[in-house]
Tab-separated table of C-alpha atoms and ligand atoms in Angstrom:
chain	number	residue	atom	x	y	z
G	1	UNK	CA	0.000	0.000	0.000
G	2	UNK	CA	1.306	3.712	-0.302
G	3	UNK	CA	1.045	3.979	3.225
G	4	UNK	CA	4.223	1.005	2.970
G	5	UNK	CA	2.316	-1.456	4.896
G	6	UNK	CA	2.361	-4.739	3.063
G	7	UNK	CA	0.059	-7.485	2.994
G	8	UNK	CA	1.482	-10.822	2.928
G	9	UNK	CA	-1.977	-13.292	2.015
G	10	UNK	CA	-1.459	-16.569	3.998
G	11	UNK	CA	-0.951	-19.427	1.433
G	12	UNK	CA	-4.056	-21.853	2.762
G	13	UNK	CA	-4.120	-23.428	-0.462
G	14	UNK	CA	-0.323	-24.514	-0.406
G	15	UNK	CA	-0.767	-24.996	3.623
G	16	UNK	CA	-3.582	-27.309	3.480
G	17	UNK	CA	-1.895	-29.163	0.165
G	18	UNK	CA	-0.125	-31.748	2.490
G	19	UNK	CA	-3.684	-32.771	3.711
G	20	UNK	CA	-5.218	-32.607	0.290
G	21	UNK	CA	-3.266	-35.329	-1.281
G	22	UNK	CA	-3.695	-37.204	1.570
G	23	UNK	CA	-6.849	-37.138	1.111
G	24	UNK	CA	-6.924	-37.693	-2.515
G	25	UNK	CA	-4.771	-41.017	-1.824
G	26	UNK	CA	-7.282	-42.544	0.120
G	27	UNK	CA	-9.962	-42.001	-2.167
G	28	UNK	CA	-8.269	-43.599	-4.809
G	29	UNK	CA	-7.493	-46.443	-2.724
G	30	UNK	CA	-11.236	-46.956	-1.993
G	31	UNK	CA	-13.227	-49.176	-4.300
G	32	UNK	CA	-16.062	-47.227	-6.417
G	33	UNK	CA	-19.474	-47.654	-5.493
G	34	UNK	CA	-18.666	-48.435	-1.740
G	35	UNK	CA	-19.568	-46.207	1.050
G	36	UNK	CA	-15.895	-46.007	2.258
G	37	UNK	CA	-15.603	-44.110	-0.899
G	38	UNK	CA	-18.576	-41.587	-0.150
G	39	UNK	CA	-17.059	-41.002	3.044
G	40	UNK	CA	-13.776	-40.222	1.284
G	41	UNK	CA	-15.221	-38.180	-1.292
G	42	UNK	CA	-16.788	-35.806	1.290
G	43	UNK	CA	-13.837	-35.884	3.437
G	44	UNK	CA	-11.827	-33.925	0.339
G	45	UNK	CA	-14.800	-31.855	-0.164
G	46	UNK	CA	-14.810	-30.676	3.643
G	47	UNK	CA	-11.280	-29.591	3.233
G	48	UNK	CA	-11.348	-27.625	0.057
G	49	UNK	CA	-14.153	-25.523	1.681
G	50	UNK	CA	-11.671	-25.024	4.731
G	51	UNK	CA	-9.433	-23.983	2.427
G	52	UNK	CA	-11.809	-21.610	0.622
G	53	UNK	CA	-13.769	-20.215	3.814
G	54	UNK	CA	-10.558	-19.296	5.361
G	55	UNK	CA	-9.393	-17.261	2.343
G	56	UNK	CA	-12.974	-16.137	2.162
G	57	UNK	CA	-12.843	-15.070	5.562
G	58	UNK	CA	-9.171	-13.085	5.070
G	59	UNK	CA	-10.203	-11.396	2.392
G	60	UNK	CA	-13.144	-9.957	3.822
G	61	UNK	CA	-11.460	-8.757	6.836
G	62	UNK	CA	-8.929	-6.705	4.954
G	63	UNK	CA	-11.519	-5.214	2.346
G	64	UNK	CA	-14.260	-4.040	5.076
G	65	UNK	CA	-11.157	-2.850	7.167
G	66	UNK	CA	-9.494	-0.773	4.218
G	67	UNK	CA	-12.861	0.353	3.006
G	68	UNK	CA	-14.063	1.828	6.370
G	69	UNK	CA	-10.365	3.399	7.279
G	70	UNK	CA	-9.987	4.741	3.326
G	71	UNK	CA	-12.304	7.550	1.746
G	72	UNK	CA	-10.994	6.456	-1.345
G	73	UNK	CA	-9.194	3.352	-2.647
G	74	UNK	CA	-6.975	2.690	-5.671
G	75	UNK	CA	-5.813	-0.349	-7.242
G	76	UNK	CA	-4.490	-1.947	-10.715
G	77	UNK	CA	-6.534	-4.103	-12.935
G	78	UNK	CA	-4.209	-7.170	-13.286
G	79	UNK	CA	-4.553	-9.495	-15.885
G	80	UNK	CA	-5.505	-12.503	-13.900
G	81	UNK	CA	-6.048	-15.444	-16.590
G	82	UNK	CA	-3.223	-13.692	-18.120
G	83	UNK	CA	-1.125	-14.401	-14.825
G	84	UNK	CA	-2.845	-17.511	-14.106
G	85	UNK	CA	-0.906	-19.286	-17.168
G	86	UNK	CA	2.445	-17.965	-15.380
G	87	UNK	CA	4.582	-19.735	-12.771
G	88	UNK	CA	2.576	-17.111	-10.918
G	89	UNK	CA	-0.487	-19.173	-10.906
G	90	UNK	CA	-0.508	-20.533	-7.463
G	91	UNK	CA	0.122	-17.636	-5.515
G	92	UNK	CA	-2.050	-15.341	-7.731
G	93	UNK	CA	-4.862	-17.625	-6.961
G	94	UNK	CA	-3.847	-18.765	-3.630
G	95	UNK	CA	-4.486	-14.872	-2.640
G	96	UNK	CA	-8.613	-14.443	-4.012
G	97	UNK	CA	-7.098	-11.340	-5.711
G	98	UNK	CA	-10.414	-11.442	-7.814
G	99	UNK	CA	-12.200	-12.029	-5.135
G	100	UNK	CA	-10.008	-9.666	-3.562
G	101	UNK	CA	-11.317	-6.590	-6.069
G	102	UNK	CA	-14.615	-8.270	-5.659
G	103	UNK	CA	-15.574	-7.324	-2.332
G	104	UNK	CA	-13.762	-3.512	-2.569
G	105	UNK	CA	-16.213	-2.706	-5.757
G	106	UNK	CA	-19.506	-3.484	-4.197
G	107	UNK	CA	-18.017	-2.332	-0.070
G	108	UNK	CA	-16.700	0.826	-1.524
G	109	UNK	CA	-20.468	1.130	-3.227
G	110	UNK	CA	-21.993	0.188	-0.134
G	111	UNK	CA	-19.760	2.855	2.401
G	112	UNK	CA	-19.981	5.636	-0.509
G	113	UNK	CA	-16.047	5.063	-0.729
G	114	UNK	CA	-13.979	5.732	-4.170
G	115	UNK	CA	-12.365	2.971	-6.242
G	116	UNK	CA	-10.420	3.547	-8.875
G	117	UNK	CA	-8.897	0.920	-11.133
G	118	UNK	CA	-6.206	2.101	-12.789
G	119	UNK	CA	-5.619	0.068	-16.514
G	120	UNK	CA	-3.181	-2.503	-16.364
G	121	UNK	CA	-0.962	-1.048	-19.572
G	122	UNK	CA	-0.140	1.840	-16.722
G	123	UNK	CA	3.475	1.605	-16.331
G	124	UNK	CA	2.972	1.349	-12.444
G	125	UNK	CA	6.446	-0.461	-11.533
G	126	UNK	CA	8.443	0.915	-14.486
G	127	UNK	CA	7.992	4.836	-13.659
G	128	UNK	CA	9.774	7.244	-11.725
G	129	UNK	CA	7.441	10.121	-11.516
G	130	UNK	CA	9.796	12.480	-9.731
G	131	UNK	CA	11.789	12.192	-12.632
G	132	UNK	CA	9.994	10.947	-15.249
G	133	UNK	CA	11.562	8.223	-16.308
G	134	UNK	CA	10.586	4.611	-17.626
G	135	UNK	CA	12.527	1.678	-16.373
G	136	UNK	CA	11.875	-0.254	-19.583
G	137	UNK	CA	14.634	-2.940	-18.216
G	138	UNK	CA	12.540	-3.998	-15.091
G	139	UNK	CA	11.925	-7.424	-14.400
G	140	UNK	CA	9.461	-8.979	-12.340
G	141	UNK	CA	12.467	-10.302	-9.897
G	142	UNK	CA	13.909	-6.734	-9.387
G	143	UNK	CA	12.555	-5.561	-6.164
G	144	UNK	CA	14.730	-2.503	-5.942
G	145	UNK	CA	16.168	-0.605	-9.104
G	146	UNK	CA	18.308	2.442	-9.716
G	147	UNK	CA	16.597	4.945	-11.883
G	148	UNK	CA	18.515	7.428	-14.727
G	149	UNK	CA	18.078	10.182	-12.216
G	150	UNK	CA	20.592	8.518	-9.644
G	151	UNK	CA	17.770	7.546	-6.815
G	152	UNK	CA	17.192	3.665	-5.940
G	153	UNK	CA	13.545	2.793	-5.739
G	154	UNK	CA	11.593	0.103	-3.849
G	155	UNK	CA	9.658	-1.634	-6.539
G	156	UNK	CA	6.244	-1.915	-4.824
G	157	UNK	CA	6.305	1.493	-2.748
G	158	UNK	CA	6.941	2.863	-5.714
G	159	UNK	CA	4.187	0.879	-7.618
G	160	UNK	CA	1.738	1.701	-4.657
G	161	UNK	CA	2.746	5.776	-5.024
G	162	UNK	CA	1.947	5.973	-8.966
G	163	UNK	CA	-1.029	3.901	-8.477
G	164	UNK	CA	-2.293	5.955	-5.819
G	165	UNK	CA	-1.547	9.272	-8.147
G	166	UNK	CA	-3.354	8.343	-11.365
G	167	UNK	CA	-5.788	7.091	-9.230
G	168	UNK	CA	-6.496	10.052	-7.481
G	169	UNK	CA	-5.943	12.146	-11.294
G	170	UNK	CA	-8.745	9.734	-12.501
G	171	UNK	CA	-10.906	10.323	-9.525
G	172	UNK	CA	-10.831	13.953	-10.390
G	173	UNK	CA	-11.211	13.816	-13.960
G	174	UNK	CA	-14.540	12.302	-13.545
G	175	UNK	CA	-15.867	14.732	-11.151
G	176	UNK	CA	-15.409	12.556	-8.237
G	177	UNK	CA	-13.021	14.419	-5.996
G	178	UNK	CA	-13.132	18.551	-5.807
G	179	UNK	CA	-9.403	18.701	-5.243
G	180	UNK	CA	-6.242	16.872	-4.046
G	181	UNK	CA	-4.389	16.962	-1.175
G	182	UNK	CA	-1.196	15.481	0.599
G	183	UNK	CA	-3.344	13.205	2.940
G	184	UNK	CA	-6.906	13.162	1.445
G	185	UNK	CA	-9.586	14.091	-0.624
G	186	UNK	CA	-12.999	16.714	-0.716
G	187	UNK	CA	-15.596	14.051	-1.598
G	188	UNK	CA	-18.316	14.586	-3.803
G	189	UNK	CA	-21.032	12.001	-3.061
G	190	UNK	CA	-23.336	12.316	-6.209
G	191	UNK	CA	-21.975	9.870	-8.349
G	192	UNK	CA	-21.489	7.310	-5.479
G	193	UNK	CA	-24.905	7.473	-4.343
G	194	UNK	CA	-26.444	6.964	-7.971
G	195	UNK	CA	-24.184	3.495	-7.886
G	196	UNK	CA	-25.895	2.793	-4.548
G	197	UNK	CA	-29.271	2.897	-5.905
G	198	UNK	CA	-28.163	1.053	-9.025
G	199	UNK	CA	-26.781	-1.639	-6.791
G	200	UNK	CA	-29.916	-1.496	-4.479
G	201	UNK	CA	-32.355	-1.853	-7.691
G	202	UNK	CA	-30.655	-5.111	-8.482
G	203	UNK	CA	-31.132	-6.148	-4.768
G	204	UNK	CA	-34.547	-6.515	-5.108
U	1	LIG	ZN1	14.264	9.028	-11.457
């Protein structure tokens, strides 16, 4: 986040694997049609819906707690079925970040909060807006890297920083925000309240 707080997701998926192919094993070893089987089946059942409520569960927690401390949120629009063919897969879907951008579209409806989604061909990582420069070089591994202008930058602060700016340029551009300042924004809540009653219109 621009604040420089990091959230790490906890890995249930890969934590829970151990216990997955256990149970898989035992299924196979059970002979079809029996009721050993059944039992089996539902025993791998009940632990991919661990797996899923707990991520559920995390993901909630963080949304309603960055809606409610945030007037106004902004994140990328990742590929995801792009990144889920990567070596990426696992962890990109181990984290619910669909899920993830999910819950902060219809919370940040539901609080009268801002999201913006900036487009993912936004050179977020590559940029130095200080400067100006584009680190055309960058690589996914290169957590730090020193731009043209002689200053080293952290890869995801400064990710989370241009995010946060085009964001908030966005935000104002469509009437959303009055102005910009260091720490916050003047909210205007027309807009947002015309998505409420959208949303609550499909409600019933
Ligand atoms: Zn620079």
């Amino acid at each position: 986040m621009s604040t420089g707080e990091r959230v790490a997701p906890p890995k249930h998926y890969r934590a829970a694997q151990k216990k997955l192919r256990r149970a898989q094993r035992k299924l196979s070893r059970r002979q079809k049609g029996s009721s050993n089987r059944d039992k089996a089946r539902q025993q791998l059942a009940r632990i991919h819906q661990q797996v899923k409520d707990k991520r559920q569960d995390f993901i909630h927690k963080l949304t309603t707690s960055l809606v409610e401390t945030y007037q106004g949120i902004c994140i990328e629009d990742l590929s995801l079925k792009g990144m889920a063919r990567t070596k990426l897969a696992k962890s990109v879907l181990d984290a619910g970040l669909g899920e993830f951008r999910r819950q902060l579209e219809y919370k940040a409806v539901w609080n009268r909060k801002h999201l913006a989604v900036i487009s993912r061909w936004y050179p977020s990582s590559k940029l130095h807006m200080a400067c100006g420069a584009l680190n055309d070089a960058l690589t996914l591994s290169g957590r730090t890297w020193l731009c043209s202008c002689g200053e080293t930058l952290d890869r995801d602060l400064n990710a989370t920083e241009n995010i946060r700016a085009e964001g908030l340029r966005l935000l104002e551009a469509a009437g959303h925000v009055d102005s910009l300042n260091a720490c916050g924004v003047a909210v205007r809540l027309a807009d947002v309240q015309h998505a409420t009653m959208k949303q609550e219109s499909h409600a019933l």
